Short mmCIF file of C-alpha atoms and ligand atoms in Angstrom, two decimals:
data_model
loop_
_atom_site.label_atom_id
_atom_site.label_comp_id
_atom_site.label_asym_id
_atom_site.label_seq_id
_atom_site.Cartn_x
_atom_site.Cartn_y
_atom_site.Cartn_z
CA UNK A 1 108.48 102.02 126.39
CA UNK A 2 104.71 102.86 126.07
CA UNK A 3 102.70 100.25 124.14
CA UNK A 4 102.32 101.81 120.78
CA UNK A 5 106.05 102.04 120.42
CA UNK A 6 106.44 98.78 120.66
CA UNK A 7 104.13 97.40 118.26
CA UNK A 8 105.15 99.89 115.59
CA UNK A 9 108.96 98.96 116.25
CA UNK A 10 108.49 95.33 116.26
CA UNK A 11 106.61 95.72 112.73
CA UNK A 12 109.43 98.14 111.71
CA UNK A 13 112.15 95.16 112.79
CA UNK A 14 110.18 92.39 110.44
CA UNK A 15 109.65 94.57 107.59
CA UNK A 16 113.54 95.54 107.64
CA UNK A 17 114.32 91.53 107.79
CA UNK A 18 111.82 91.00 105.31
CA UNK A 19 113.12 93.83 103.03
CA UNK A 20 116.69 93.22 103.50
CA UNK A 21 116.03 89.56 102.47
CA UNK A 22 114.27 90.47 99.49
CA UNK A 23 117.49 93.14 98.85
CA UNK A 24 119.81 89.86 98.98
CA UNK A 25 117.44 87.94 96.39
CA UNK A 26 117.55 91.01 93.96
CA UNK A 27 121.10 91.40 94.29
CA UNK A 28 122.29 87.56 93.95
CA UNK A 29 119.65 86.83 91.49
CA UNK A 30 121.68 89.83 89.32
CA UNK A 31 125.16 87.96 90.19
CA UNK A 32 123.84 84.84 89.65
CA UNK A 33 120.50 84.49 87.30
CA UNK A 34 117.82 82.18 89.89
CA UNK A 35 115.04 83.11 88.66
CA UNK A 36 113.57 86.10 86.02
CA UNK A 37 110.44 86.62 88.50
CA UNK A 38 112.63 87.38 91.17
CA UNK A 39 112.78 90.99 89.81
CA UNK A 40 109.06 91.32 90.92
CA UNK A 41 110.39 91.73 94.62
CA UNK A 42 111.43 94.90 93.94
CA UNK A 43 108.60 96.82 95.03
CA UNK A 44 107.78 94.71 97.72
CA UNK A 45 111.99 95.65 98.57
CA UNK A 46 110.96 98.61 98.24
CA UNK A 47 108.07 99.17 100.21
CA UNK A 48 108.97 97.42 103.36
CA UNK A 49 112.54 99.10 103.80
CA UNK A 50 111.53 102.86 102.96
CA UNK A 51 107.86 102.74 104.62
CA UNK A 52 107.55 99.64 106.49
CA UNK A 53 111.31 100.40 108.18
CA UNK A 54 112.42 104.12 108.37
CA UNK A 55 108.99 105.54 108.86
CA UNK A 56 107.26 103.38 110.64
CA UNK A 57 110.40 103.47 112.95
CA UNK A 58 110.44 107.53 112.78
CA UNK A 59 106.67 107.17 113.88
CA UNK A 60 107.32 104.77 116.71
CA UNK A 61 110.15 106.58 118.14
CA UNK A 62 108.28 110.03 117.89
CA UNK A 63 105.65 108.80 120.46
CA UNK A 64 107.46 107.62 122.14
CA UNK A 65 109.71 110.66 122.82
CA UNK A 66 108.28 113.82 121.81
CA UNK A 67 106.90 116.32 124.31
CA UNK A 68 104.24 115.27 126.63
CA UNK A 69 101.08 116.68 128.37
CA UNK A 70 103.00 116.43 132.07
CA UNK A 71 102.65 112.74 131.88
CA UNK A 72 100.15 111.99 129.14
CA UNK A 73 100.82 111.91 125.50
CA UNK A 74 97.67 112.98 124.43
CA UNK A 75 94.99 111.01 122.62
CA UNK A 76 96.33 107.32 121.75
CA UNK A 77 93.53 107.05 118.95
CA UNK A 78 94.60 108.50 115.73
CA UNK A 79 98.32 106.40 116.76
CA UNK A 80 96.43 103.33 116.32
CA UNK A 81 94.77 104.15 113.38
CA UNK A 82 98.15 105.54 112.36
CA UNK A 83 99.35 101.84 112.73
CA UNK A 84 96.90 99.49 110.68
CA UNK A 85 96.85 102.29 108.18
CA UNK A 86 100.53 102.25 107.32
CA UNK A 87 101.21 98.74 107.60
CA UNK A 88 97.55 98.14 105.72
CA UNK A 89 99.00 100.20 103.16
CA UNK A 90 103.02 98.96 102.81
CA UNK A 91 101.48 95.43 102.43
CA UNK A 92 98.91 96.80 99.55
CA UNK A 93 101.41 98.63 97.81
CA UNK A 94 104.19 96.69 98.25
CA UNK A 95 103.13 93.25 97.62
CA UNK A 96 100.48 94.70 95.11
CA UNK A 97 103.37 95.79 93.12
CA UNK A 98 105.25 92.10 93.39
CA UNK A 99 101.90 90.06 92.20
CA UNK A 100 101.32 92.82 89.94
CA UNK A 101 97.65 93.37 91.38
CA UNK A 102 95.45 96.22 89.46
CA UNK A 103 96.24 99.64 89.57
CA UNK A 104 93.69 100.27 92.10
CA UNK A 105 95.13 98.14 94.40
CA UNK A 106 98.03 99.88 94.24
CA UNK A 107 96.31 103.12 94.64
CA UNK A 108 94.32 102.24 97.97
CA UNK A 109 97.95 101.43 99.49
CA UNK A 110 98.99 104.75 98.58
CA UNK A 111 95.95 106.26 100.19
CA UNK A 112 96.21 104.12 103.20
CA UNK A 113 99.86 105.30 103.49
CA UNK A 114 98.89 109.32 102.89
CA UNK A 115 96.10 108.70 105.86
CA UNK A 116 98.48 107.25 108.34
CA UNK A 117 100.74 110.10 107.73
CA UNK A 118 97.75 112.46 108.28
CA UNK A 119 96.53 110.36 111.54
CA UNK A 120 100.24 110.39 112.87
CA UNK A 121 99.90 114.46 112.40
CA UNK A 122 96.77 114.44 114.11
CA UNK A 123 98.31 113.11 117.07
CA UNK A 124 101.56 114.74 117.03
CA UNK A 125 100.95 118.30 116.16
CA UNK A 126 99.77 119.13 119.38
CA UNK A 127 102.75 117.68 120.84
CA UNK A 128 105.30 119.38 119.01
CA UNK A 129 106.10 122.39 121.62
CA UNK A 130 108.75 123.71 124.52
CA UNK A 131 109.18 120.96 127.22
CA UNK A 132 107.03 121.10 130.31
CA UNK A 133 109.82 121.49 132.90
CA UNK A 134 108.50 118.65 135.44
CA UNK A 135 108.26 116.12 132.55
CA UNK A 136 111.80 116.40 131.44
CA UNK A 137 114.17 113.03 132.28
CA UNK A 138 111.26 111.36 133.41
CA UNK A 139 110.67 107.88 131.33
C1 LIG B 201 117.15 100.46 104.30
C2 LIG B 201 117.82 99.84 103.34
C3 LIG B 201 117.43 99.84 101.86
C4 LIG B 201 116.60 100.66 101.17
C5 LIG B 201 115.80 101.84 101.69
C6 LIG B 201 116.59 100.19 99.78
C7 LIG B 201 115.86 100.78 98.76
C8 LIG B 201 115.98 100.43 97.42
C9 LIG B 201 115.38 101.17 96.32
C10 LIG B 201 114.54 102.44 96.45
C11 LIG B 201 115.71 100.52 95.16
C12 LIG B 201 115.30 100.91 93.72
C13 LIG B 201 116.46 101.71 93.14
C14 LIG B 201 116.15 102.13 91.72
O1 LIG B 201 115.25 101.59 91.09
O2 LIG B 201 116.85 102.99 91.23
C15 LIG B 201 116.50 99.38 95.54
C16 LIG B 201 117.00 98.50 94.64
C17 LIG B 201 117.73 97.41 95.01
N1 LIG B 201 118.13 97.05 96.29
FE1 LIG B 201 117.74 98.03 97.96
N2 LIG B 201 117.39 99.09 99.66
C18 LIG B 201 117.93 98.85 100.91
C19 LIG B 201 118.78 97.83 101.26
C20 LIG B 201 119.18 96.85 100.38
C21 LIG B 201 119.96 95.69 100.77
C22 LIG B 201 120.47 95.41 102.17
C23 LIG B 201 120.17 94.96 99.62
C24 LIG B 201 120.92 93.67 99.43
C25 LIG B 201 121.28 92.87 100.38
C26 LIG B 201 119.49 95.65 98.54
C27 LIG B 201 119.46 95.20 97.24
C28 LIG B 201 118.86 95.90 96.19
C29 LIG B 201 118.94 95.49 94.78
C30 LIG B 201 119.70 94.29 94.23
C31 LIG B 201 118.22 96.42 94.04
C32 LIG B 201 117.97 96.43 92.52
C33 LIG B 201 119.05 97.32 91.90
C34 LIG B 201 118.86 97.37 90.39
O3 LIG B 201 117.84 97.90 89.93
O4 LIG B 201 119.70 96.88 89.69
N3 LIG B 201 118.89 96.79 99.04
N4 LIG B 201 116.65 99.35 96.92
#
């Protein structure tokens, strides 16, 4: 599994334990009342599971698998950036939301989100074409 993969599953892996924790705080807090600020986890529930889970683990995977250059994948740069951008931004937005930081801090997640997406493109648009024959089963 190359490198990249890796790192963006194993972030995808804590941010589904952390979100599925915070899922089983909202949801006993509503059978049983704990505590009122336990609502505020919701966007932080939010965040991690939709973003910081199923897309970073969409991203990871696609590296990881979609078609390469013979045996390259192309230029590893705009991955990386791809990476602190998205998790940058799920931790801005998502915790921003749960200790109700400023708008703008809110915002900047949102942006930092919006440019991983667009680094992740970078990288994979080139990659997005027919199989080279020799490369196929290999990996
Ligand atoms: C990948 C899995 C999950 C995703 C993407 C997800 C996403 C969401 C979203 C988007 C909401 C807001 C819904 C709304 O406001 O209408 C929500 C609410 C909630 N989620 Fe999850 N969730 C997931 C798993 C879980 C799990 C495993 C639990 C509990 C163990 C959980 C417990 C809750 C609770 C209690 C709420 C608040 C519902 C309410 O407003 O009354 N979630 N979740």
């Amino acid at each position: 599994m190359p490198r990249p993969t890796i790192w963006f599953l194993r972030s995808a892996l804590i941010h589904l334990a952390l979100g599925f924790t915070f899922g089983a705080l909202l949801l006993w807090n509503k059978g049983v009342p704990l505590h009122p600020l336990l609502w505020r986890l919701l966007p932080a529930h939010m965040e991690f599971l939709l973003l910081g889970w199923i897309v970073q683990l969409a991203m990871g995977v696609a590296y990881w698998i979609l078609p390469r250059f013979y045996t390259q994948r192309g230029d590893v740069r705009p991955v990386w950036l791809a990476f602190v951008l998205l998790n940058g931004g799920v931790w801005l937005a998502g915790m921003g939301g749960t200790l109700a930081a400023p708008a703008w801090v809110i915002l900047a997640g949102r942006l930092c989100e919006a440019g991983a997406a667009a680094a992740f493109a970078v990288h994979a648009w080139p990659r997005v074409k027919p199989m080279a024959p020799e490369a196929s089963h290999r990996d």
